[in-house]
Coordinates of C-alpha atoms in Angstrom, one line a residue:
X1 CA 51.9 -70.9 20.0
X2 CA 49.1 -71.9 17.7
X3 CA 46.2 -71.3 19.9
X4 CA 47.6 -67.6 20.0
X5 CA 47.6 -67.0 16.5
X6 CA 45.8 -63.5 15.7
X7 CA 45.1 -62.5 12.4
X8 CA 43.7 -59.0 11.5
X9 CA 40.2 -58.6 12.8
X10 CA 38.8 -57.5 8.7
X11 CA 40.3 -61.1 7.3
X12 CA 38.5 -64.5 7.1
X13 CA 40.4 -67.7 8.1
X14 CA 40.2 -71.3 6.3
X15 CA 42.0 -74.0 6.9
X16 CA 45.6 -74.9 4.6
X17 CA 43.6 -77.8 2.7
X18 CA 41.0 -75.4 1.8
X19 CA 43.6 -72.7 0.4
X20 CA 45.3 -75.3 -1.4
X21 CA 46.3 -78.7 -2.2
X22 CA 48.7 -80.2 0.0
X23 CA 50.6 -83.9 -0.4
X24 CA 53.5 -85.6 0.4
X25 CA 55.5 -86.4 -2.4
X26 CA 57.1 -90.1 -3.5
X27 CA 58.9 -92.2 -1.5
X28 CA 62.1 -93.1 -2.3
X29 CA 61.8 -97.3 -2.5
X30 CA 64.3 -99.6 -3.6
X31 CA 62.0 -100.2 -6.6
X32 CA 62.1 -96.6 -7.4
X33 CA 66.1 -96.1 -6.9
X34 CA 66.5 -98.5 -9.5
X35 CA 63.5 -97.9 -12.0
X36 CA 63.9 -97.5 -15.2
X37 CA 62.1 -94.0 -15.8
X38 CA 65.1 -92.0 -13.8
X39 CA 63.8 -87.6 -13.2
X40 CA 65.2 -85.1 -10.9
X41 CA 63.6 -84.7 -7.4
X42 CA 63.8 -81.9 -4.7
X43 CA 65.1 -83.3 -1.2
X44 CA 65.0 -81.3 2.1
X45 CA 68.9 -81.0 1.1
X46 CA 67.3 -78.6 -1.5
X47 CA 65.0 -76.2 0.6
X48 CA 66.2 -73.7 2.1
X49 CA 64.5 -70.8 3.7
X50 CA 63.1 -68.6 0.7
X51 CA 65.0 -70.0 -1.7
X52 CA 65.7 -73.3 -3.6
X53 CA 69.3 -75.0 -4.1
X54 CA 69.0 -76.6 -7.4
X55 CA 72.9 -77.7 -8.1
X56 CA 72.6 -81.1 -6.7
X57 CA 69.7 -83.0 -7.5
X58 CA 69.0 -86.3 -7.0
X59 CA 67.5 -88.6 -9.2
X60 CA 64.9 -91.6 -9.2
X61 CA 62.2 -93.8 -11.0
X62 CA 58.4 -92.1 -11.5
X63 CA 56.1 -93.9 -12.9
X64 CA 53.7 -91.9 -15.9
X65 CA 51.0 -91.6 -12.9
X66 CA 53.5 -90.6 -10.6
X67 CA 55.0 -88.2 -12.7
X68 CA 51.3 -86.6 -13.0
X69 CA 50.8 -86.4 -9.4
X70 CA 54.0 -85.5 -8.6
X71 CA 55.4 -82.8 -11.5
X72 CA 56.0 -79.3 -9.6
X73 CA 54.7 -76.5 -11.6
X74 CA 55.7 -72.8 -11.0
X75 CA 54.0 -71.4 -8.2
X76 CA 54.0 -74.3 -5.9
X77 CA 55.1 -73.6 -2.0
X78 CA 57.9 -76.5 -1.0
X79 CA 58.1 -77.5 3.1
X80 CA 60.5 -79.3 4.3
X81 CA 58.3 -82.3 6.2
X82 CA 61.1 -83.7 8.2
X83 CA 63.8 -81.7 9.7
X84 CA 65.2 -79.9 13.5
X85 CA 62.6 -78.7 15.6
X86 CA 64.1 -75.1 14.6
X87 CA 64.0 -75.8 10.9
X88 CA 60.7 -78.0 10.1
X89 CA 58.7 -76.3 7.8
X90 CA 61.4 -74.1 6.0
X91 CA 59.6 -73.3 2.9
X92 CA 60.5 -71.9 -0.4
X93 CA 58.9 -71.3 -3.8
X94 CA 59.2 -73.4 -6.9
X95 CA 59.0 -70.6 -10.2
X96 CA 60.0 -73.4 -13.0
X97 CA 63.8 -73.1 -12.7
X98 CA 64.2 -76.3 -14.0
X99 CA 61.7 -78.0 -17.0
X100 CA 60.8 -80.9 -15.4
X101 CA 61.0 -81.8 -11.3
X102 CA 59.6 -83.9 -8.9
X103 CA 59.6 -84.2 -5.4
X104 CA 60.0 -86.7 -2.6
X105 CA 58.0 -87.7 0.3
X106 CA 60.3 -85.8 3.2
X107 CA 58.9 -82.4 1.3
X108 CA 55.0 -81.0 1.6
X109 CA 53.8 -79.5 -1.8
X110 CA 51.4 -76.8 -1.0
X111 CA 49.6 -75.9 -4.5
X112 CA 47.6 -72.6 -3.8
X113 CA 44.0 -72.3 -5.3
X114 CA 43.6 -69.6 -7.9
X115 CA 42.0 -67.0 -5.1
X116 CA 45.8 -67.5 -2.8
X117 CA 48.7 -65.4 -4.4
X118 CA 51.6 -67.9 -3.7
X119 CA 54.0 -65.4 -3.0
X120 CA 51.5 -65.0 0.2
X121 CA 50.6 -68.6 1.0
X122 CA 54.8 -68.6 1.2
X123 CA 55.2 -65.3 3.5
X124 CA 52.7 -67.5 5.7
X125 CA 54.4 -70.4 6.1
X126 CA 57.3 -68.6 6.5
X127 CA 55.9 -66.7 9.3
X128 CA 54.8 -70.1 10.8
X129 CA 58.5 -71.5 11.0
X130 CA 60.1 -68.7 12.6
X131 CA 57.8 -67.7 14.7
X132 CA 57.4 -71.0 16.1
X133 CA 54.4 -72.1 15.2
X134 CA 55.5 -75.2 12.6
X135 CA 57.8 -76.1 15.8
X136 CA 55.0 -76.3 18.3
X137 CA 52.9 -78.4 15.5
X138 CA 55.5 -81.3 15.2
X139 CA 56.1 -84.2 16.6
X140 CA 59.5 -86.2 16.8
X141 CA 62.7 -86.7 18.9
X142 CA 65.2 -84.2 20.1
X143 CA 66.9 -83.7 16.9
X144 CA 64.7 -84.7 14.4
X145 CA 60.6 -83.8 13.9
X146 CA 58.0 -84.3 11.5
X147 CA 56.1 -81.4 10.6
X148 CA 52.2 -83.9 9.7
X149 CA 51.0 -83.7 6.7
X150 CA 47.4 -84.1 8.6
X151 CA 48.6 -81.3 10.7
X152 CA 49.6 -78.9 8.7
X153 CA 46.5 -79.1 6.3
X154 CA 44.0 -78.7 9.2
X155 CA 46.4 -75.2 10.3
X156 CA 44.6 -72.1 10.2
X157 CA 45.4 -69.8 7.0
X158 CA 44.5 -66.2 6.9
X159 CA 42.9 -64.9 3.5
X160 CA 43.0 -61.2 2.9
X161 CA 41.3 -59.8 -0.5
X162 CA 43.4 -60.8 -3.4
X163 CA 44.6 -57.0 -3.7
X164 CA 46.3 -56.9 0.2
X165 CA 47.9 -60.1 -0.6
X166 CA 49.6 -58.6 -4.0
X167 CA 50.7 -55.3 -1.8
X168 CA 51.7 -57.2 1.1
X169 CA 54.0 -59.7 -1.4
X170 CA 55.5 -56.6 -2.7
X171 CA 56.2 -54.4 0.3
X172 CA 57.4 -57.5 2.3
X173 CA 59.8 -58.8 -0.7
X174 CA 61.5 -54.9 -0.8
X175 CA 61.9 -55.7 2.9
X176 CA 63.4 -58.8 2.8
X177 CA 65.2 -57.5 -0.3
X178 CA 67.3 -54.4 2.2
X179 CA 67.9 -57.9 4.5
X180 CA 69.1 -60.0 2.4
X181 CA 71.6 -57.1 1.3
X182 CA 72.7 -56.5 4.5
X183 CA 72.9 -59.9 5.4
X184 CA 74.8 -61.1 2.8
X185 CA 77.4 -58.2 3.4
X186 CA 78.1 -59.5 7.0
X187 CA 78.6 -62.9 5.9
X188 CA 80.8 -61.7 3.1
X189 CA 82.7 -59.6 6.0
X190 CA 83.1 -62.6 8.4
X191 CA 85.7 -64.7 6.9
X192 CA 87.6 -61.8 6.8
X193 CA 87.5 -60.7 9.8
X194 CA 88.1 -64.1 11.3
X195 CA 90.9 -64.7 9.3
X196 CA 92.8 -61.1 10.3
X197 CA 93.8 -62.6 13.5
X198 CA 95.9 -65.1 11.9
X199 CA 97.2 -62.3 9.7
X200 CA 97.8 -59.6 12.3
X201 CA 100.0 -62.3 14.5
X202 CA 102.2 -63.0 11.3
X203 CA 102.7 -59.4 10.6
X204 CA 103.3 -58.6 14.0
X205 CA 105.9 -61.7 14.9
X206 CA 107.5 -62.2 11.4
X207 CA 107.2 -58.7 9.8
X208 CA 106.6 -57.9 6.0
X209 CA 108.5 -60.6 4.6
X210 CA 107.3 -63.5 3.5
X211 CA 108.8 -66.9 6.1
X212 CA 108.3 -70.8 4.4
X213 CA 108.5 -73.2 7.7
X214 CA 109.8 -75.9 5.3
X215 CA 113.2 -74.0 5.1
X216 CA 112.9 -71.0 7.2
X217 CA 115.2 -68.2 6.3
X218 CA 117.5 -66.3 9.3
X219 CA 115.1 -64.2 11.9
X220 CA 116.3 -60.7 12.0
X221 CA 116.8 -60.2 16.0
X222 CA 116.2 -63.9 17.0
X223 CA 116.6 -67.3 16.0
X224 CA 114.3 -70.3 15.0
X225 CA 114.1 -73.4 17.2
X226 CA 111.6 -76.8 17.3
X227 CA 108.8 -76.8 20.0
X228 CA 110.7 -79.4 21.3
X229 CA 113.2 -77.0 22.0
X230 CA 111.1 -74.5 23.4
X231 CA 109.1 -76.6 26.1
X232 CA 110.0 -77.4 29.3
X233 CA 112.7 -80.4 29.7
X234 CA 111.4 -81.4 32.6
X235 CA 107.4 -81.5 30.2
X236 CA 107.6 -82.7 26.5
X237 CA 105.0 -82.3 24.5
X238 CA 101.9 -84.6 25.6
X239 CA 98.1 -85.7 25.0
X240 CA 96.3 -86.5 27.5
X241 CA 93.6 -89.3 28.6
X242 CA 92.6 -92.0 26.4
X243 CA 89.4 -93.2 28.0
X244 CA 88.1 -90.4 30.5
X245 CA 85.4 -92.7 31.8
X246 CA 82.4 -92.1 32.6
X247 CA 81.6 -88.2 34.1
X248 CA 82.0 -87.5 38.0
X249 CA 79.5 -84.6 38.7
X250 CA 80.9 -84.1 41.8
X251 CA 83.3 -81.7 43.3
X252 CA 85.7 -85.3 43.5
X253 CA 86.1 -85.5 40.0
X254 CA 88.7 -83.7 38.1
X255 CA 87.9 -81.6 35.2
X256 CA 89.5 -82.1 31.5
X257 CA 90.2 -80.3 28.4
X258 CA 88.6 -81.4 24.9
X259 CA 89.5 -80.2 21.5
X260 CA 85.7 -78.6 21.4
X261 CA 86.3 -77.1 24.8
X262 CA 89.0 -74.5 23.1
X263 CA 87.3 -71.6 21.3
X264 CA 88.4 -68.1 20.2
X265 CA 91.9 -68.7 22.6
X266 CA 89.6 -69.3 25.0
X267 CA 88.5 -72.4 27.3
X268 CA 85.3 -73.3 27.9
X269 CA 85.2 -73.8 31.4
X270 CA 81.3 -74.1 31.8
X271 CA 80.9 -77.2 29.3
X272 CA 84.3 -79.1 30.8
X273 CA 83.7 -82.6 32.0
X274 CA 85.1 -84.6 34.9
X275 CA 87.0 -87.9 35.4
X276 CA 88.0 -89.9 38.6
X277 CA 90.6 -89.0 40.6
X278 CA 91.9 -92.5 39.9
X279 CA 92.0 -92.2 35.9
X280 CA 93.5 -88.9 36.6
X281 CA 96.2 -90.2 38.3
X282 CA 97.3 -92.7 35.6
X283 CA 98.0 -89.9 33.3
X284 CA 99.8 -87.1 36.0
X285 CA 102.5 -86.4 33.3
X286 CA 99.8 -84.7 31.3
X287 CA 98.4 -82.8 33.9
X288 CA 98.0 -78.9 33.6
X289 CA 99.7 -76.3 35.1
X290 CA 98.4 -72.3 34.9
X291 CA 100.7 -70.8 32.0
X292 CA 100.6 -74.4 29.6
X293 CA 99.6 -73.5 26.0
X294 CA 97.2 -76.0 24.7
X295 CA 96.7 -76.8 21.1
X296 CA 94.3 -79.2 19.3
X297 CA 95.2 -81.7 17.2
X298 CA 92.0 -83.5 15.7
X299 CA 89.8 -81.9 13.3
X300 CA 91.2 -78.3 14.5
X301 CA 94.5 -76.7 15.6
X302 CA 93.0 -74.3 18.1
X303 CA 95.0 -72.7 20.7
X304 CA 94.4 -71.4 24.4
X305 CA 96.4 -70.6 27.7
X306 CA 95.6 -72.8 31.2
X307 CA 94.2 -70.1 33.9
X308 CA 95.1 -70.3 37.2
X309 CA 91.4 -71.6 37.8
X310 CA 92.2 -74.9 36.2
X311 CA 95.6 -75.6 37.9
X312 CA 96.0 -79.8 38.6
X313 CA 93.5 -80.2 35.1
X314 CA 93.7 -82.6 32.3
X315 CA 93.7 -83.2 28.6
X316 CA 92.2 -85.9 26.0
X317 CA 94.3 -87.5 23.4
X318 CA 92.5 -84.4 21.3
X319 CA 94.9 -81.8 22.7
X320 CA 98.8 -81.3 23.3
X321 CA 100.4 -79.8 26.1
X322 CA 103.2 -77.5 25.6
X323 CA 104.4 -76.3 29.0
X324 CA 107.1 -73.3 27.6
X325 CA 110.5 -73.3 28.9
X326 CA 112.7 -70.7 30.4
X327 CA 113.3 -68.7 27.1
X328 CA 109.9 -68.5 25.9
X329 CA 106.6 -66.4 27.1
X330 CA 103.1 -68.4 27.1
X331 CA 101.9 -65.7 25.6
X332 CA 104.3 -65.5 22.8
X333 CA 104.2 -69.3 21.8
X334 CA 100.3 -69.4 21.9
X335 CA 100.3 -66.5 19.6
X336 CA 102.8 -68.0 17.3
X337 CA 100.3 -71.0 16.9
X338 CA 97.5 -69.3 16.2
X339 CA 99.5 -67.6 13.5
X340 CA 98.2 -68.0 10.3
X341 CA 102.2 -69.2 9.5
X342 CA 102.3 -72.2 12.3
X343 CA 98.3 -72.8 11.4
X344 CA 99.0 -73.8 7.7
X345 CA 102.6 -75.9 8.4
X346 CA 99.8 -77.7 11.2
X347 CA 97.1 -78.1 9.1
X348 CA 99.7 -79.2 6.2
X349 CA 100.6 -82.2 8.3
X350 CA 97.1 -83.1 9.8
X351 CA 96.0 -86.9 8.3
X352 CA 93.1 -89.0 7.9
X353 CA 89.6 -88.2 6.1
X354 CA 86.7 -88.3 8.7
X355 CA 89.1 -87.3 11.9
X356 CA 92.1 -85.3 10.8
X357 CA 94.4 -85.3 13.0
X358 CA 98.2 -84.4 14.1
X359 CA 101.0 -86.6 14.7
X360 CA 103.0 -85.1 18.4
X361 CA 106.4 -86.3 16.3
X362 CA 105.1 -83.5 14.2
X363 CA 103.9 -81.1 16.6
X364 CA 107.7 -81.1 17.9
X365 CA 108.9 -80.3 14.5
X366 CA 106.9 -77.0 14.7
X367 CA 109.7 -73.9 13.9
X368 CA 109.2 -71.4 16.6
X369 CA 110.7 -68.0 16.8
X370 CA 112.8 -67.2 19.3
X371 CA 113.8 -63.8 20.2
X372 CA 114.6 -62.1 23.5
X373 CA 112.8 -61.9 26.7
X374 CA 112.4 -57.9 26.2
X375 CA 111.1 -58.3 22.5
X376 CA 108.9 -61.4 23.2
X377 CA 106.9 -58.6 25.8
X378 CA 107.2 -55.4 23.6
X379 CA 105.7 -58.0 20.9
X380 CA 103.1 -59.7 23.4
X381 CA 102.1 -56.2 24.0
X382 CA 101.2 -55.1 20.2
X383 CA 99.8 -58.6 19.9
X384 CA 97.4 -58.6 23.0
X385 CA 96.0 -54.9 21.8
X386 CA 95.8 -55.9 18.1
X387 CA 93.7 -59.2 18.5
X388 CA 91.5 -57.7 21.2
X389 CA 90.2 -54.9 18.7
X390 CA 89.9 -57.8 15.7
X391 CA 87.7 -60.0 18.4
X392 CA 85.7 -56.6 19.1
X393 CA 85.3 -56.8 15.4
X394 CA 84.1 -60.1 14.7
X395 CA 81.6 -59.6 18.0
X396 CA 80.5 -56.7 16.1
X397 CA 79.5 -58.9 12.7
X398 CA 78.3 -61.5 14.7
X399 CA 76.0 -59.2 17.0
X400 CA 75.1 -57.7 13.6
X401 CA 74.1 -60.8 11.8
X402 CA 72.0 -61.4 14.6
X403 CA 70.1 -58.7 14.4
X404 CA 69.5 -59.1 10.9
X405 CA 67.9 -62.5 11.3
X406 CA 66.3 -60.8 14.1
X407 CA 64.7 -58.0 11.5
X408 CA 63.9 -60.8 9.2
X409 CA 61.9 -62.9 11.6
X410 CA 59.7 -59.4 12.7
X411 CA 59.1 -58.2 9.3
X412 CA 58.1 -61.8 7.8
X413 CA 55.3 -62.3 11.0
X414 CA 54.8 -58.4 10.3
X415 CA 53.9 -58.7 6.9
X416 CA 52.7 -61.9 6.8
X417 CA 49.3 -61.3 9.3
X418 CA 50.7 -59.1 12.0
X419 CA 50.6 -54.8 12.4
X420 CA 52.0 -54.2 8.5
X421 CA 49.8 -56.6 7.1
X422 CA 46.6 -54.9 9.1
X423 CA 48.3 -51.1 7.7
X424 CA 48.4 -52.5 4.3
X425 CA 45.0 -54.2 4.5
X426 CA 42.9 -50.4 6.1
X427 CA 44.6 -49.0 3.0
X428 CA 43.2 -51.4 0.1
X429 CA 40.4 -53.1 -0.7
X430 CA 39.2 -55.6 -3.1
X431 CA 37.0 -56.3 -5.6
X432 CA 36.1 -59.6 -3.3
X433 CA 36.0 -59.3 0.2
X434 CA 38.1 -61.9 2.3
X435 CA 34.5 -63.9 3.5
X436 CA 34.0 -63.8 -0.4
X437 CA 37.0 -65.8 -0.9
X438 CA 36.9 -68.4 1.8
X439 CA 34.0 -68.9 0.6
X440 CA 34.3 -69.5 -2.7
X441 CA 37.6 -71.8 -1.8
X442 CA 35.2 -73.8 0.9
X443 CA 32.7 -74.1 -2.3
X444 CA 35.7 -76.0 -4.3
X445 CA 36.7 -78.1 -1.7
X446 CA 33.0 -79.4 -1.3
X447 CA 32.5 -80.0 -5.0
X448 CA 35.9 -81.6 -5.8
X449 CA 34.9 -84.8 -7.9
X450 CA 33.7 -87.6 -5.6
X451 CA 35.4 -89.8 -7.4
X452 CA 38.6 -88.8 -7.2
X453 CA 38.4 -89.1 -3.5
X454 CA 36.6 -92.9 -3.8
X455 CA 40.2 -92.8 -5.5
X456 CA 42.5 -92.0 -2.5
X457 CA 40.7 -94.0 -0.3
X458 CA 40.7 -96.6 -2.4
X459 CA 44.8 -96.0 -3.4
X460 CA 45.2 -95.4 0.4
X461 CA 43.9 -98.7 1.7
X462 CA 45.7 -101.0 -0.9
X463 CA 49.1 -99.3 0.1
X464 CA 48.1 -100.3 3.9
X465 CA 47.6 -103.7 2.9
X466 CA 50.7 -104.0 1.3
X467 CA 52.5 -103.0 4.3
X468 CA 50.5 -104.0 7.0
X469 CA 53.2 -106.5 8.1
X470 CA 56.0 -103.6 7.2
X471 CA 54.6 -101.3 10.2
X472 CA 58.1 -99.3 11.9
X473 CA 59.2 -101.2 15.1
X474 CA 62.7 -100.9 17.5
X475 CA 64.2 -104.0 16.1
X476 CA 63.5 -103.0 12.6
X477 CA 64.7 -99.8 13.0
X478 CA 68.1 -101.0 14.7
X479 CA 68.3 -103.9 12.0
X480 CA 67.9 -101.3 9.0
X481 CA 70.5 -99.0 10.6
X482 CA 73.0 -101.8 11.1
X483 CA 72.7 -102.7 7.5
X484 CA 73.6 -99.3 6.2
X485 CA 76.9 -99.9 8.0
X486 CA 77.8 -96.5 8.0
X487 CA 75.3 -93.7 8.8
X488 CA 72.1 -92.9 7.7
X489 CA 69.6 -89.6 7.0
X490 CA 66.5 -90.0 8.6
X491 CA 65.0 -89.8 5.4
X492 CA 67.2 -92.8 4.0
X493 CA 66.1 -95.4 6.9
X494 CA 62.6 -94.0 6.3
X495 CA 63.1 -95.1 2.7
X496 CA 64.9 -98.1 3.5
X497 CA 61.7 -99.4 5.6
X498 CA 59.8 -99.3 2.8
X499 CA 57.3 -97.2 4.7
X500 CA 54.2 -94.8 4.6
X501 CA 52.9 -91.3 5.2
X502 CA 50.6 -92.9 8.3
X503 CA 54.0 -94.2 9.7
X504 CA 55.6 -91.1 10.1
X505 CA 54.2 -90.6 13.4
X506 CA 55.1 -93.7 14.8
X507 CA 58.8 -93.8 13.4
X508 CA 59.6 -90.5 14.6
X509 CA 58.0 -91.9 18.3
X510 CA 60.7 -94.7 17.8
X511 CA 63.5 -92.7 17.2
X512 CA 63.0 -90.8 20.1
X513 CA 62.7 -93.6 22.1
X514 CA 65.9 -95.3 20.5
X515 CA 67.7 -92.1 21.5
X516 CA 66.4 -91.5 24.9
X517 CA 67.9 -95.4 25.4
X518 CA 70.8 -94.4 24.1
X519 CA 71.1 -97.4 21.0
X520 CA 70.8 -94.7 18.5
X521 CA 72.9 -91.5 18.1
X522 CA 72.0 -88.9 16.1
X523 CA 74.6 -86.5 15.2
X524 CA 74.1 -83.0 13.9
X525 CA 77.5 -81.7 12.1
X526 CA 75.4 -78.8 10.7
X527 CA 72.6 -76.5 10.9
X528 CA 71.0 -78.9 8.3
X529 CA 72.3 -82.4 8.4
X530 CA 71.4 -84.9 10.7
X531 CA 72.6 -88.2 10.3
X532 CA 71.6 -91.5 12.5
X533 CA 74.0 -94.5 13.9
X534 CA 73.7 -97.6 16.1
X535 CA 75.0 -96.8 19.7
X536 CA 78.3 -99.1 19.8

């Protein structure tokens, strides 16, 4: 990816460190926690792509020299160091929202030179995370990466004459301007669209009027009954397997239902796993039958229908089983529990803080209406036809946001050194010429103060003596984790450790390893958390 770089034939190239400075900034040490001299700092929490979250910083201790090295003025490019392979790199621009921050040392300042519009060093970097090219450059485990602050520096950055770079800023922020609008209209649209399902079965089963499950008034044309009531006598209401065992991949084993295998009223028959015949067999009163509605009961209440194709299945302790009686369609009751109605008296009753879940005592307690055979398939009918045009919908958004991000991705690599940017640069020129300013930032670079550098080097090697016996290992790594007793960000063990910018490599190396071994976990509950726990 970064070997095939190509940047428009009329532009000189230098390298990141000679458009700009670029450092690490403070690491967050017990010593600084607790200081005295308590600022704001930007985390990786707080960088998002083009744009800054500033409604939750954190604080800690700078020091008057830190606070001089570390201050953000506007201008500066923020990247986050340590991230997913997908997101390392995701940059944003700092324009002095706030009168004094400071950053820590899981974020990569980039301060452009006076001859690099930042607006443009930003579109670059940009351009570099999603187009891959930040990605290819890290280094880490599955999950979690480093970007290099060696490695981004020595990158290859194109320089256009100052003029391109202020047309290109400005054509590609009306660009990214018409995205962000539609963008943000599609995400406005998608809660309500996925919340018209729930809706549309309410209107559908209970009519216009208004029914509170606590006390449920009288159903015009049927009568309310418990799920209890509803199910087969011969099949209450179950969960399944408490310890499926380790998986069977072969055609012996049998496959089972999760609460994350149910999606959209669907199951996801690709992802299922498989248990022995012989753990099966100790839980046969939970086995499936084609026609059993199955409904979640930790974290989420979602609802689907066993196909034929999964006939002599099981559950977890994650799902129910409600295998409908005589009087009641499948159909039917799995659209009355995906009703926004059933879904909030569920959800009402759900307990606990970190895994919610849903008593079966209460599950049985559902109220479920109950009309005739002939109006539970006239109502099926408008049901099956009114859901499958809202799913149609909600592809529709989804396929739409999609292509949004899509746009978005082209225009930024377009703009950024690709066919717009080489439009844009045949039509203007500047006063200096692109060789004129790399070589005028390659001038600065070779007569930055001497000593200032004896400096660094000098800082550098007293901080490696101070932690020459604190280098990252396995054990310390576990024993750090352990001690946290909960879990842990990345970026909290890091600071934990008490560690350096040359040790980044090497942990990241580690926690790959830990992972592949499987004595650490790393679980990903979003698109940007990732948090870190000792195997049990």
């Amino acid at each position: 990816m970064i070997e095939n770089l190509n940047f428009p034939e009329a532009w000189s190239t230098c390298l990141v460190s000679e458009a700009g400075e670029a450092i690490a900034g403070q690491q967050r040490t017990p010593a600084a926690a607790n200081g005295p001299d308590v600022r704001p700092y930007l985390r990786v929490a707080n960088v998002f792509d083009d744009r800054l979250d500033l409604e939750d910083l954190a604080t800690m201790s700078f020091s008057p020299e830190a606070r001089l090295r570390y201050k953000l003025q506007a201008g500066d490019v923020l990247l986050c160091e340590g991230q997913s392979r997908e997101l390392v790199g995701r940059s944003a621009l700092y324009n002095g929202e706030v009168e004094e921050l400071y950053f820590q040392n899981h974020i990569i300042r980039f301060r452009p030179r006076e001859e690099i519009n930042p607006n443009f060093a930003l579109l670059v970097f940009r351009a570099y995370q999603h187009s891959g090219v930040f990605s290819a450059l890290a280094r880490g485990t599955t999950n979690i990466v480093n970007l290099g602050l060696k490695r981004f520096r020595n990158l290859p950055f194109p320089v256009p004459p100052f003029e391109v770079q202020r047309e290109i800023v400005e054509r590609a922020r009306e660009g990214q301007d018409l995205v962000d609008l539609t963008t943000d209209a599609l995400q406005k649209a998608m809660p309500i669209v996925s919340d018209l399902p729930r809706k549309v079965r309410d209107r559908i089963i209970l009519g216009d009027t208004h029914v509170d499950l606590e006390s449920p008034t009288e159903l015009a044309g049927g009568e309310w009954r418990k799920a209890s009531e509803v199910v087969d006598a011969h099949a209450p209401i179950v969960y399944g397997i408490h310890q499926p065992g380790p998986d069977i991949d072969d055609e012996h084993g049998v496959p089972y239902i999760r609460g994350q295998d149910l999606r959209e009223g669907e199951i996801l028959e690709d992802q299922l796993r498989r248990t022995s015949p012989e753990i099966a067999r100790k839980y046969e009163r939970s086995a499936l039958r084609p026609g059993d509605v199955l409904l979640g009961i930790i974290r989420h209440t979602r609802v689907a229908i066993v196909p034929q194709e999964l006939d002599g299945a099981h559950i977890t302790q994650g799902t129910a089983r409600l295998r409908p009686g005589a009087e009641i369609d499948s159909s039917f009751l799995a659209h009355w529990l995906a009703s926004g109605t059933a879904q909030t008296w569920l959800r009402g009753r759900m307990r606990g803080i970190n895994m919610p879940g849903l008593n079966l005592a209460d599950v049985r307690q559902l109220p479920v209406p109950l009309f005739s055979a002939e109006k539970q398939r006239e109502l099926v009918s408008l049901l099956d036809d009114a859901i499958s045009e809202l799913d149609l919908l909600r592809e529709k958004v989804e396929s739409g946001l999609k292509r949004s991000a899509a746009i978005e991705r082209a225009l930024i690599s377009s703009f950024a050194y690709g066919s717009l940017a080489q439009e844009i640069s045949s039509e203007r020129t500047g006063a200096r010429t692109s060789v004129d300013l790399v070589s005028s930032l390659r001038a600065q670079v070779r007569q930055a103060p001497r000593g200032n550098r004896k400096k660094e080097v000098a800082a550098k090697k007293r901080v490696s003596a101070r932690t020459a016996k604190a280098s990252p290992s396995r054990d310390r790594l576990i024993e750090a984790l352990r001690a946290a007793g909960t879990r842990a960000t990345p970026e909290e063990l890091y600071a934990s450790l008490a560690l350096t910018e040359e040790d980044a490599d090497e942990f990241y190396f580690l926690l790959r390893d830990l992972e592949r071994n499987g004595l650490v976990q790393v679980h990903r509950p979003d698109d940007t958390a990732v948090f870190l726990e000792v195997s049990s």
